[in-house]
XYZ file of C-alpha atoms in Angstrom:
556
model
C -7.171 -13.693 51.755
C -8.812 -14.894 48.962
C -11.717 -18.182 48.882
C -10.611 -20.885 47.998
C -12.066 -24.927 47.907
C -10.044 -27.487 48.315
C -10.330 -31.049 46.748
C -9.221 -34.637 46.910
C -7.930 -35.565 43.515
C -6.033 -38.425 43.636
C -4.839 -38.575 47.243
C -3.070 -34.514 46.609
C -5.174 -31.443 48.235
C -5.655 -29.346 45.275
C -7.299 -25.690 45.478
C -9.596 -23.933 43.133
C -9.986 -19.940 43.636
C -13.607 -18.856 42.588
C -13.436 -18.621 39.027
C -12.321 -22.345 39.207
C -8.946 -21.846 38.250
C -6.222 -24.272 39.739
C -3.868 -22.936 41.990
C -0.696 -23.886 44.191
C -1.416 -24.200 48.102
C 1.103 -25.208 51.140
C 0.003 -26.338 54.806
C 1.319 -23.862 57.387
C 3.050 -25.079 60.784
C 0.501 -22.445 63.079
C -3.474 -21.956 62.812
C -2.985 -18.640 61.165
C -1.323 -19.634 58.215
C -2.911 -23.296 58.067
C -3.750 -23.039 54.266
C -2.140 -20.655 52.213
C -2.128 -20.248 48.225
C 1.924 -19.903 46.714
C 0.542 -17.098 45.195
C -0.421 -13.255 45.344
C -4.097 -12.345 43.483
C -5.272 -9.550 42.311
C -8.704 -8.910 41.626
C -9.273 -10.245 38.704
C -11.479 -9.470 36.072
C -15.344 -11.562 35.411
C -15.859 -14.028 32.213
C -18.747 -14.085 31.498
C -20.377 -16.987 29.073
C -23.133 -15.132 26.700
C -25.253 -18.266 27.176
C -25.354 -17.862 30.345
C -26.947 -14.301 30.031
C -29.697 -16.160 27.681
C -28.192 -16.491 23.859
C -29.058 -19.526 22.467
C -26.473 -19.465 19.607
C -28.393 -21.512 17.598
C -29.103 -19.750 14.384
C -32.601 -18.569 14.488
C -32.961 -16.860 17.585
C -32.145 -13.671 18.087
C -29.394 -13.295 20.368
C -29.145 -8.923 20.833
C -30.974 -8.436 24.059
C -28.858 -11.374 25.670
C -25.742 -9.841 24.365
C -26.707 -6.496 25.619
C -26.864 -7.865 28.911
C -24.037 -9.568 29.606
C -22.295 -6.401 28.045
C -24.123 -3.922 30.545
C -23.177 -6.408 33.765
C -19.537 -5.904 32.147
C -19.622 -2.524 32.437
C -20.663 -2.121 35.912
C -17.765 -4.292 36.731
C -15.608 -2.436 34.593
C -14.329 -4.390 32.372
C -14.232 -7.751 31.639
C -14.407 -10.799 29.267
C -17.440 -11.439 26.983
C -16.975 -15.175 25.563
C -18.708 -16.737 23.259
C -19.175 -20.927 23.243
C -19.392 -22.358 19.678
C -22.523 -21.176 17.558
C -24.226 -19.057 15.367
C -25.694 -15.793 17.120
C -28.312 -13.916 15.359
C -28.269 -10.270 16.259
C -29.451 -6.668 15.093
C -33.372 -5.730 14.502
C -35.814 -4.998 11.627
C -35.121 -1.243 11.640
C -31.349 -1.705 11.339
C -29.966 -0.474 14.875
C -26.349 1.955 14.026
C -25.127 0.749 16.873
C -26.196 -3.044 17.790
C -23.344 -3.626 20.803
C -21.995 -0.117 21.944
C -18.707 -0.245 23.080
C -18.585 3.483 24.003
C -19.599 3.508 27.513
C -17.600 0.072 28.316
C -13.832 0.019 27.506
C -11.280 -2.719 29.143
C -13.412 -5.616 27.568
C -11.889 -8.947 26.152
C -14.856 -10.186 23.434
C -13.405 -13.449 21.793
C -14.826 -16.890 20.704
C -13.307 -20.410 19.966
C -12.601 -19.035 16.566
C -14.678 -19.842 13.233
C -17.096 -21.598 15.363
C -17.835 -18.517 17.183
C -20.949 -16.855 13.990
C -22.248 -13.956 14.895
C -24.119 -12.825 12.296
C -26.761 -10.437 11.179
C -30.397 -11.033 11.207
C -31.696 -10.996 7.706
C -33.774 -8.036 5.743
C -33.160 -5.510 7.878
C -35.236 -2.353 6.621
C -34.696 -1.061 3.200
C -33.502 2.700 3.180
C -33.393 3.190 6.996
C -30.411 5.976 7.998
C -27.934 3.519 9.032
C -26.120 0.129 7.637
C -26.153 -2.176 10.585
C -23.580 -1.400 13.159
C -22.341 -4.351 14.765
C -19.624 -3.593 17.563
C -19.571 0.257 17.672
C -16.577 1.997 20.027
C -14.846 0.124 22.757
C -11.380 1.591 23.958
C -8.885 -0.602 25.543
C -10.500 -3.846 23.803
C -9.183 -6.915 22.830
C -11.433 -8.904 20.005
C -10.385 -11.972 18.763
C -11.366 -15.815 17.831
C -14.718 -14.713 16.191
C -16.919 -14.693 12.865
C -18.797 -11.630 12.237
C -21.451 -11.773 9.538
C -22.793 -8.171 8.097
C -25.488 -10.125 5.875
C -24.446 -7.431 2.722
C -26.553 -9.558 0.503
C -28.950 -10.087 2.769
C -30.350 -6.664 3.694
C -32.767 -3.880 1.595
C -30.341 -0.995 0.407
C -29.065 1.342 2.868
C -28.715 4.712 3.182
C -28.079 7.888 5.449
C -25.297 9.029 7.750
C -23.755 5.694 8.517
C -22.507 3.455 5.883
C -22.607 0.627 8.106
C -19.778 -1.853 9.842
C -18.915 -4.928 11.569
C -16.698 -3.103 13.601
C -17.544 1.219 13.569
C -14.862 3.300 15.384
C -12.356 0.682 17.369
C -10.760 3.067 20.022
C -7.466 4.062 21.105
C -5.205 1.031 22.216
C -7.435 -1.732 20.821
C -6.777 -4.747 18.802
C -8.835 -7.054 16.763
C -6.808 -10.256 15.707
C -8.047 -13.776 14.342
C -11.431 -12.232 13.624
C -13.095 -13.222 10.054
C -14.865 -9.970 9.289
C -17.426 -10.562 6.367
C -20.231 -9.214 4.298
C -20.014 -6.066 5.731
C -22.895 -3.051 4.775
C -19.636 -0.711 5.439
C -16.135 -1.333 6.487
C -14.972 -4.438 7.757
C -13.296 -2.767 10.715
C -13.171 0.969 10.556
C -10.481 2.537 13.505
C -10.425 5.692 15.395
C -8.573 5.564 18.590
C -4.366 5.505 18.318
C -2.606 2.902 19.355
C -4.668 0.407 16.973
C -3.785 -3.200 15.740
C -5.474 -5.412 13.578
C -3.686 -8.220 12.728
C -4.678 -12.366 11.452
C -7.807 -11.168 10.107
C -9.861 -12.457 6.681
C -12.068 -9.702 5.704
C -14.221 -10.538 2.757
C -17.084 -9.675 0.534
C -17.249 -6.788 2.555
C -19.138 -3.683 0.832
C -16.957 -0.803 1.623
C -13.550 -1.101 2.595
C -12.136 -4.191 4.717
C -9.641 -1.985 6.941
C -10.234 1.437 7.501
C -7.732 3.496 9.553
C -7.969 6.788 11.260
C -6.135 7.199 13.885
C -2.397 7.436 14.601
C -0.506 4.865 15.733
C -1.888 2.118 14.127
C -0.436 -1.733 12.762
C -1.986 -3.272 10.358
C -0.260 -7.010 9.634
C -0.683 -10.572 8.041
C -4.350 -9.675 7.335
C -5.837 -11.465 4.261
C -8.538 -9.109 2.193
C -10.884 -10.464 -0.797
C -13.672 -9.201 -2.849
C -13.455 -5.450 -1.065
C -16.587 -4.230 -2.979
C -16.341 -0.915 -2.652
C -13.712 1.766 -1.693
C -9.842 0.671 -1.304
C -9.046 -2.794 0.769
C -6.786 -1.290 3.629
C -7.649 3.106 3.722
C -5.249 5.563 5.768
C -7.237 8.651 5.913
C -10.724 10.093 6.530
C -13.543 11.409 4.462
C -13.893 14.440 6.727
C -11.311 16.196 8.182
C -12.622 16.456 12.098
C -9.828 13.584 12.761
C -6.893 16.082 11.756
C -3.225 14.116 10.832
C -2.461 10.393 11.087
C 1.318 9.794 12.015
C 3.328 6.566 12.295
C 1.126 3.888 10.176
C 2.938 -0.065 9.473
C 0.820 -1.598 6.774
C 2.817 -5.251 6.407
C 2.799 -8.687 5.037
C -0.878 -8.464 4.164
C -2.658 -9.868 1.083
C -5.190 -8.278 -0.927
C -7.114 -10.052 -4.009
C -9.511 -8.818 -6.240
C -10.465 -4.792 -4.544
C -12.868 -3.740 -6.541
C -11.288 0.198 -6.491
C -8.042 -0.515 -5.002
C -5.453 -1.889 -2.879
C -4.141 0.383 -0.159
C -4.867 4.006 0.141
C -2.798 6.823 1.684
C -4.264 10.073 3.006
C -8.111 11.684 1.548
C -8.600 15.457 1.899
C -6.822 18.036 3.648
C -5.639 15.199 6.312
C -2.328 13.975 5.332
C -0.043 10.887 6.999
C 3.061 10.952 7.925
C 5.642 7.992 8.770
C 3.116 6.061 6.563
C 5.326 2.025 6.046
C 3.780 -0.380 3.414
C 6.197 -3.063 3.452
C 5.788 -6.831 1.765
C 2.164 -6.833 0.969
C 0.708 -8.670 -2.040
C -1.864 -7.518 -4.346
C -3.595 -9.265 -6.994
C -5.977 -8.188 -9.264
C -7.127 -4.195 -8.296
C -9.633 -2.940 -10.318
C -8.041 0.737 -9.047
C -4.288 1.220 -8.235
C -2.388 -1.295 -6.545
C -1.064 0.823 -4.224
C -1.621 5.041 -4.091
C -1.158 7.502 -2.179
C -2.567 10.614 -2.085
C -1.663 13.006 0.806
C 1.302 11.577 2.665
C 3.938 14.039 3.730
C 7.191 13.167 4.911
C 8.477 9.263 5.710
C 6.696 7.699 2.902
C 7.800 4.115 2.756
C 6.583 1.328 -0.159
C 9.109 -1.030 -0.195
C 9.030 -4.694 -0.821
C 5.746 -5.195 -2.216
C 3.966 -7.320 -4.851
C 1.669 -5.325 -7.162
C -0.082 -8.051 -9.968
C -2.554 -6.661 -12.144
C -3.938 -4.084 -11.281
C -6.364 -1.975 -14.005
C -4.403 1.393 -13.431
C -1.367 2.077 -11.920
C 0.558 -0.282 -10.059
C 1.984 2.309 -7.307
C 0.879 5.888 -7.369
C 2.148 8.402 -5.564
C 0.787 12.056 -5.519
C -0.457 15.474 -4.156
C -3.516 17.358 -5.247
C -4.905 20.253 -4.423
C -6.249 19.195 -1.710
C -2.798 18.346 0.027
C -2.057 20.375 2.905
C 1.457 19.306 3.196
C 4.609 18.417 0.731
C 5.062 15.088 0.158
C 9.234 14.447 1.111
C 11.941 11.859 -0.325
C 9.130 9.251 -0.506
C 10.444 5.628 -1.219
C 9.133 2.961 -4.028
C 12.327 0.267 -2.894
C 12.583 -3.295 -4.382
C 9.340 -3.465 -5.078
C 7.648 -6.179 -8.069
C 4.912 -4.738 -9.957
C 3.794 -7.021 -13.205
C 0.950 -6.263 -15.891
C -0.807 -2.491 -14.300
C -2.789 -0.869 -16.813
C -1.213 2.541 -16.838
C 1.972 2.606 -15.612
C 4.095 -0.096 -12.899
C 5.016 2.947 -10.883
C 4.035 6.671 -11.293
C 4.983 9.462 -9.344
C 3.679 13.138 -10.456
C 2.360 15.886 -8.682
C -1.412 16.305 -10.956
C -2.124 20.026 -10.581
C -0.291 21.733 -13.626
C 1.332 24.159 -10.623
C 2.799 23.357 -7.690
C -0.225 25.527 -6.055
C 0.090 24.458 -1.777
C 2.027 21.168 -2.268
C 4.092 18.670 -3.927
C 5.416 15.186 -4.253
C 9.550 16.357 -3.929
C 13.000 14.485 -4.019
C 11.274 10.744 -4.329
C 13.550 7.878 -4.435
C 12.313 4.977 -6.954
C 14.974 2.290 -6.694
C 15.679 -1.179 -6.958
C 11.997 -2.188 -8.568
C 10.908 -4.855 -11.098
C 8.327 -3.508 -13.687
C 7.019 -5.736 -16.785
C 4.545 -5.369 -18.457
C 3.007 -2.071 -18.140
C 0.002 -0.748 -20.030
C 1.650 1.520 -20.682
C 4.893 3.449 -19.309
C 7.088 0.774 -17.136
C 7.540 4.011 -14.842
C 6.363 7.507 -14.975
C 7.639 10.764 -13.333
C 6.088 14.381 -13.774
C 6.041 17.666 -12.006
C 8.393 16.362 -9.467
C 11.496 17.804 -8.344
C 14.999 16.212 -7.725
C 13.616 12.758 -8.380
C 16.254 10.129 -8.041
C 15.563 6.254 -10.074
C 18.860 4.392 -9.862
C 18.893 0.468 -10.690
C 15.651 -0.333 -11.242
C 14.312 -3.147 -14.011
C 11.818 -1.671 -16.742
C 11.117 -4.757 -18.590
C 8.411 -5.160 -21.480
C 5.807 -2.072 -21.203
C 3.940 -1.088 -24.064
C 5.478 2.681 -23.814
C 8.640 3.938 -22.495
C 10.634 2.352 -20.068
C 11.431 5.422 -18.694
C 9.111 8.891 -18.767
C 9.979 12.245 -17.347
C 7.624 14.730 -18.375
C 7.205 18.255 -16.328
C 5.145 21.454 -16.854
C 7.095 23.097 -13.946
C 10.635 24.352 -13.447
C 12.234 21.291 -12.045
C 15.965 20.462 -11.180
C 18.256 17.428 -10.439
C 17.193 14.911 -12.137
C 19.072 11.593 -12.097
C 18.241 8.319 -13.771
C 20.857 5.925 -13.233
C 21.917 2.494 -13.641
C 18.600 1.247 -14.717
C 18.238 -1.906 -17.219
C 15.419 -1.286 -20.099
C 14.597 -4.298 -21.479
C 12.171 -4.468 -24.651
C 9.921 -1.495 -24.224
C 7.923 -0.481 -26.865
C 5.791 -3.431 -27.310
C 3.196 -0.816 -29.081
C 6.186 -1.007 -31.671
C 5.341 2.467 -32.168
C 7.365 6.164 -31.066
C 8.214 5.596 -27.663
C 11.638 6.065 -26.330
C 13.881 3.658 -23.993
C 14.101 6.428 -21.731
C 12.413 9.624 -22.453
C 12.325 13.230 -20.991
C 9.611 16.117 -21.992
C 9.653 19.629 -20.645
C 6.527 20.871 -21.692
C 6.838 24.580 -21.753
C 9.128 24.592 -18.851
C 12.517 23.973 -17.834
C 14.822 20.941 -16.684
C 18.314 21.849 -15.349
C 20.772 19.586 -13.895
C 19.526 16.040 -16.134
C 22.245 13.191 -15.783
C 21.140 10.202 -17.975
C 24.030 7.619 -17.254
C 24.999 4.254 -16.823
C 21.655 2.559 -17.929
C 21.324 -0.334 -20.120
C 18.647 -0.381 -23.128
C 17.173 -2.413 -25.469
C 13.988 -1.828 -27.045
C 11.691 -3.881 -29.459
C 9.773 -2.932 -32.490
C 10.729 -1.275 -35.827
C 14.547 0.937 -34.939
C 12.700 3.999 -37.069
C 9.651 4.489 -34.308
C 11.906 5.208 -31.015
C 14.901 6.132 -29.699
C 16.688 4.789 -26.497
C 17.355 8.327 -25.069
C 15.239 10.910 -25.958
C 15.011 15.023 -24.769
C 12.737 16.768 -25.929
C 12.180 20.470 -25.550
C 8.089 20.552 -26.533
C 8.457 24.775 -26.032
C 10.747 24.247 -22.634
C 14.054 24.436 -22.072
C 17.416 22.385 -20.390
C 20.373 23.225 -18.801
C 23.587 20.926 -17.521
C 22.219 17.509 -19.680
C 24.492 14.771 -19.009
C 24.720 11.519 -20.690
C 27.185 9.246 -19.448
C 28.155 5.402 -20.324
C 24.756 4.045 -21.144
C 24.276 1.217 -23.637
C 21.921 1.237 -26.183
C 20.912 -1.514 -28.316
C 18.530 -2.022 -31.550
C 18.724 1.505 -32.346
C 20.162 2.812 -35.770
C 18.954 6.239 -36.220
C 21.079 9.444 -34.740
C 23.360 9.113 -32.541
C 22.946 5.307 -32.130
C 19.104 5.949 -30.715
C 20.078 9.166 -29.132
C 18.280 11.641 -30.022
C 19.556 15.072 -31.437
C 19.077 17.625 -28.989
C 20.216 21.418 -28.574
C 20.714 21.246 -25.052
C 23.061 18.526 -23.999
C 26.506 19.657 -22.296
C 27.991 16.270 -22.342
C 27.187 13.359 -24.141
C 30.176 11.063 -23.734
C 31.083 7.124 -22.946
C 27.478 5.775 -24.517
C 27.926 1.928 -26.105
C 25.779 1.397 -28.949
C 25.349 -2.328 -30.373
C 24.538 -1.772 -34.158
C 27.108 -2.161 -36.790
C 26.759 1.183 -38.707
C 28.260 3.684 -40.677
C 29.314 6.027 -38.542
C 29.802 8.591 -41.068
C 25.708 8.817 -41.015
C 25.645 9.460 -36.922
C 24.849 13.214 -35.472
C 28.398 14.642 -34.271
C 28.734 13.957 -30.348
C 31.749 14.660 -28.330
C 33.285 11.430 -26.986
C 30.214 9.484 -28.736
C 30.711 5.729 -30.196
C 29.546 3.809 -32.491
C 30.642 0.329 -33.809
C 31.547 0.894 -38.074
C 30.349 -1.202 -40.041
C 33.935 -0.206 -42.826
C 32.643 2.191 -45.213
C 35.070 4.648 -46.022
C 38.475 4.593 -45.198
C 38.185 3.431 -41.944
C 38.358 -0.383 -40.627
C 35.232 -1.589 -38.998
C 35.105 -2.036 -35.474
C 34.689 0.567 -32.835
C 34.992 4.450 -33.661
C 34.121 7.454 -31.726
C 33.891 11.265 -32.755
C 36.444 13.048 -31.885
C 35.737 17.083 -31.310
C 39.092 18.152 -31.899
C 39.952 16.783 -35.213
C 35.766 16.957 -35.489
C 35.860 13.650 -37.406
C 35.147 9.825 -36.298
C 38.162 7.867 -35.490
C 38.839 4.421 -35.486
C 39.947 3.000 -32.019
C 41.190 0.029 -34.130
C 43.882 1.455 -35.736
C 43.204 5.743 -35.422
C 42.191 6.378 -39.188
C 39.589 8.714 -39.021
C 36.550 9.075 -41.344
C 36.090 11.273 -44.816
């Protein structure tokens, strides 16, 4: 039976349980069921108000021990709710304890407050040089943490060193949630997760020393957070600096806003561990001090889609593997992103090593992206087999619109239906589309259906350029491209001995076609010189002459 208290409220009998919760009742007809509840009950988890255990929350009293006592009680009860009413709770000790509140042996806790007004802050002046940073909450499985403000007071601490970087929430365990939390001024991470099945959502992270969100477990979701002014490290990082955790799978990073991270926005992978099925979707990253989004050791299932990246000092989106990678990055999807004003390339997909020693990026799909104002090439693809670069807009880059280069053997390079507008802002030798085989071979190269409108002096660059660099090509197809603002050989397509098919490409400049290189099926707009009328013309491989499309006459 459940003990209930009956009260007369406005002439009605109302029941309350031992926690003060109102419950419905009814009156029976026999002495055995004269008063019963209408709902069944199981044992309820205890609710502990930290002030009931001696915490003051006055902004000056150190409440560390009172909160520890409350946690010890909940441990004995097997879990429950730790509640922080509005107030400022000073915690930590002069020695810089590694674990101010150790939750590793206290599962099934709900730790909550009323929101921003429930303020937990580290004591000022933790001793300089201690062998740990300031750690406020450590561990915790099946924890539900919400509606709190946690402040590590980074700027008021001594210079901390040692094995731990500190952090407001460190090694958050399996099946835990962090939501509607302000985690600020940490001496390390805003939150570090090590367990699987963790969710971090609707939180604000600001001015943290290391990372805002550090993911080291699988099946993790990071959604709808605001990250501001992360001081060192990427604002959101997936992976670990050591290999003891192993590989990570199924990570979702969506709808976050990242503003002014000193090192970078979002990073996937580190050292020999790798991440599979990582999804980075609909995030906004502004003023990154490095790459906006970086993937170093992602394996299969990488999706980078629908993100907006503005003013990254390095690449807007950077996908690669290095000598540390233990698995190939297979078919990464880079789609529907908007990248503006990056310091280097807008999108860069590459294998950084000169030889594919243990891992490689393979079969990337770069599609439907908009890249504006890149400091170098709008899109750069290096040492990457079977890339497909389709239906993108690359506009206003300082150098090439698209640069494909390799020092290893590549095949099946597809470049289709891209709009390249006003590239070569540097007004130098930068082509709209450039491929470069650096002492290697590229086969099955298809450049088709692209529109290229470059700026700068035409003699500086070509619309499409195929360079061999002591390498070689085979099966090169150039079809149905439109190249504007060019007057060089083949109306903006460079001379090469490697072409298999050059057909149906459309220039816009009026030129004397007789000065153009003679490729089968090439088209140009004749200026009326010689015996041919002005107007469209094509090179007839059978007649071995340029032929007018107006009246069929041929040039001399």
